[in-house]
XYZ file of C-alpha atoms in Angstrom:
227
model
C 0.000 0.000 0.000
C 2.900 2.343 0.757
C 4.336 1.726 -2.718
C 0.966 2.475 -4.368
C 0.516 5.616 -2.308
C 3.935 6.912 -3.347
C 2.958 6.681 -7.015
C 0.638 9.639 -6.467
C 3.054 11.900 -4.594
C 5.962 14.089 -5.642
C 8.121 12.294 -3.075
C 7.952 9.016 -5.016
C 11.664 9.204 -5.753
C 12.305 8.509 -2.071
C 12.236 4.947 -0.770
C 10.188 4.121 2.318
C 9.253 1.176 4.494
C 11.241 -1.693 5.933
C 13.892 -3.643 4.035
C 15.565 -6.742 5.440
C 19.071 -7.455 4.089
C 21.412 -10.377 4.825
C 25.134 -9.768 4.185
C 28.479 -11.307 5.216
C 29.579 -9.795 8.522
C 32.776 -8.179 7.220
C 31.000 -6.501 4.292
C 28.431 -5.158 6.731
C 31.065 -3.797 9.093
C 33.693 -2.525 6.675
C 31.552 -1.254 3.772
C 27.817 -0.986 4.392
C 27.597 0.511 7.885
C 30.062 3.400 7.262
C 28.098 4.373 4.138
C 24.596 4.034 5.634
C 24.234 7.579 7.061
C 24.378 9.101 3.578
C 21.824 6.604 2.232
C 19.393 7.224 5.092
C 19.730 10.989 4.770
C 18.548 10.654 1.165
C 15.753 8.255 2.165
C 14.684 9.167 5.712
C 11.542 7.005 5.518
C 13.573 3.869 4.842
C 14.131 1.423 7.719
C 16.884 -1.147 7.174
C 17.050 -4.457 9.040
C 20.693 -5.433 8.589
C 21.435 -9.082 9.250
C 25.132 -9.848 9.157
C 26.108 -13.497 9.234
C 28.343 -15.946 7.402
C 25.746 -18.701 7.148
C 23.430 -19.549 4.267
C 19.853 -18.415 4.809
C 16.572 -19.212 3.070
C 15.458 -15.784 1.882
C 11.816 -16.698 1.325
C 11.462 -18.746 4.522
C 13.103 -16.089 6.715
C 11.478 -13.072 5.082
C 14.726 -11.585 3.750
C 14.308 -9.109 0.889
C 17.862 -9.289 -0.432
C 21.145 -11.051 0.297
C 24.753 -10.312 -0.627
C 26.696 -13.463 -1.485
C 30.403 -13.921 -2.142
C 31.674 -16.967 -4.030
C 30.202 -19.408 -6.544
C 26.437 -19.708 -6.163
C 24.372 -22.861 -5.966
C 21.477 -23.202 -8.396
C 18.375 -21.561 -6.963
C 15.060 -19.993 -7.907
C 16.242 -16.559 -6.748
C 16.977 -13.605 -8.990
C 20.752 -13.142 -9.229
C 22.362 -9.786 -9.967
C 26.066 -10.343 -10.557
C 28.244 -7.382 -9.572
C 31.680 -8.648 -10.609
C 34.532 -10.117 -8.573
C 36.382 -9.007 -5.447
C 40.175 -8.723 -5.533
C 41.980 -11.056 -3.120
C 45.489 -10.340 -1.850
C 48.104 -12.318 0.083
C 49.026 -10.866 3.479
C 51.287 -11.466 6.454
C 52.289 -9.522 9.537
C 55.666 -7.728 9.670
C 56.707 -9.936 12.620
C 55.906 -13.083 10.657
C 57.948 -11.915 7.655
C 60.848 -10.925 9.897
C 60.913 -14.401 11.419
C 60.045 -16.563 8.414
C 61.218 -14.434 5.498
C 59.199 -12.936 2.657
C 57.966 -15.448 0.053
C 58.481 -14.368 -3.538
C 56.501 -17.131 -5.293
C 54.054 -19.900 -4.288
C 56.733 -22.613 -4.189
C 58.426 -20.696 -1.362
C 55.402 -21.469 0.820
C 56.209 -25.172 0.828
C 59.423 -24.642 2.743
C 59.369 -22.981 6.151
C 56.063 -21.105 5.843
C 52.629 -21.354 7.465
C 49.208 -20.262 6.397
C 46.197 -19.569 8.601
C 43.626 -22.187 7.661
C 40.110 -21.133 6.714
C 37.402 -23.776 7.053
C 34.907 -24.087 4.203
C 31.381 -23.144 5.362
C 29.976 -26.136 3.453
C 32.460 -28.932 4.233
C 34.220 -27.669 7.346
C 37.552 -28.620 5.777
C 40.447 -26.151 5.550
C 40.759 -24.676 2.078
C 44.089 -25.005 0.221
C 46.270 -22.042 -0.719
C 45.306 -20.863 -4.209
C 47.236 -18.757 -6.699
C 47.015 -17.708 -10.316
C 50.229 -17.744 -12.317
C 51.097 -15.332 -15.097
C 49.474 -17.875 -17.449
C 46.150 -17.498 -15.602
C 46.108 -21.132 -14.480
C 45.021 -21.703 -10.868
C 47.298 -23.734 -8.652
C 46.342 -25.210 -5.266
C 48.990 -25.832 -2.612
C 48.780 -27.728 0.690
C 50.573 -25.170 2.835
C 50.727 -26.313 6.487
C 48.775 -24.460 9.166
C 48.895 -24.459 12.943
C 45.460 -22.896 13.375
C 42.210 -23.112 11.397
C 39.297 -20.712 11.817
C 35.811 -20.514 10.311
C 35.212 -16.760 10.349
C 36.876 -13.707 8.864
C 37.430 -11.927 12.178
C 39.466 -14.821 13.564
C 41.246 -15.309 10.242
C 42.545 -11.735 10.190
C 43.353 -11.760 13.921
C 45.511 -14.873 13.497
C 47.426 -13.214 10.679
C 48.020 -10.081 12.778
C 49.316 -12.327 15.565
C 51.961 -13.753 13.208
C 50.437 -17.234 12.885
C 50.685 -17.386 9.106
C 49.749 -15.915 5.744
C 46.192 -15.301 4.605
C 44.286 -14.582 1.398
C 41.691 -11.885 1.955
C 39.701 -9.222 0.054
C 41.710 -6.007 -0.040
C 38.865 -3.892 1.363
C 38.843 -6.131 4.448
C 42.411 -5.240 5.462
C 43.197 -1.952 3.704
C 43.201 -0.090 7.043
C 45.733 -2.603 8.403
C 47.919 -2.251 5.309
C 47.811 1.534 5.667
C 48.808 1.259 9.338
C 51.678 -1.138 8.579
C 50.115 -3.919 10.657
C 49.883 -6.200 7.613
C 51.977 -6.399 4.455
C 50.931 -7.609 1.013
C 53.192 -10.335 -0.430
C 53.398 -12.117 -3.794
C 51.207 -9.579 -5.655
C 51.860 -11.422 -8.919
C 50.430 -14.654 -7.476
C 47.054 -13.751 -6.038
C 44.122 -16.129 -5.840
C 41.370 -15.818 -8.431
C 38.959 -12.955 -7.648
C 35.786 -14.033 -5.831
C 32.434 -13.328 -7.525
C 29.947 -11.219 -5.582
C 26.219 -11.165 -6.250
C 22.940 -9.751 -4.996
C 20.093 -12.244 -4.613
C 16.407 -11.574 -4.076
C 13.150 -13.514 -4.505
C 11.111 -13.380 -7.710
C 8.320 -10.836 -7.481
C 5.989 -9.465 -10.127
C 6.976 -5.910 -9.278
C 10.137 -4.958 -7.398
C 9.625 -2.442 -4.596
C 11.130 1.032 -4.807
C 13.117 0.462 -1.598
C 14.690 -2.737 -2.933
C 15.640 -1.050 -6.202
C 17.240 1.813 -4.272
C 19.302 -0.585 -2.154
C 20.413 -2.715 -5.124
C 21.636 0.304 -7.077
C 23.252 1.869 -3.992
C 25.134 -1.297 -3.039
C 26.342 -1.915 -6.593
C 27.752 1.625 -6.688
C 29.315 1.116 -3.226
C 31.106 -2.060 -4.341
C 32.341 -0.778 -7.683
C 35.738 0.511 -6.506
C 36.476 -2.764 -4.708
C 35.948 -5.006 -7.717
C 38.618 -6.578 -9.880
C 39.061 -4.760 -13.175
């Protein structure tokens, strides 16, 4: 009814009502929340329910209007709006590099180096170290790890503590790179960029508030995507 009412008012360019969004916790904290004040100043009648988790949710069952997903998607009946791919970089702490040395290429990781393990959300198994060579071919390496975590906060914290190297979206650690708390290594051997998408249920007519959020988030992500 709110959407119909707005069709007959000059303020129809503004979004209104409640919108429930589900996003990965780090994207919520590092990107969405800092940019929200400007969005809500433009659309003061918009109320955003921001769910930040790293688990898979059923959008229709849980009443979620839109979800941000990173990685390869499973087949589903949802509408998918692909935004591009997020750049991943290799990082280590200065203390780690001082103690273990700075790797120049992936083969260096197999001798005297550690990575922080990251457990797959689907299998629970630690993911291998991945890198793309100059030929564009992906290579997977079983780099040893002394600690494995299943969330981004712990993953970054372990790297800062000198427990090993990590592969992480640049936007996630740019503030740590700027402060000298982390250092990028092997820039020529990054992992393949990770696709990022917006998902929302099929509806005959998309609400104004959902359209506003989709366009706003796509613009927000643009500078963080691989080009």
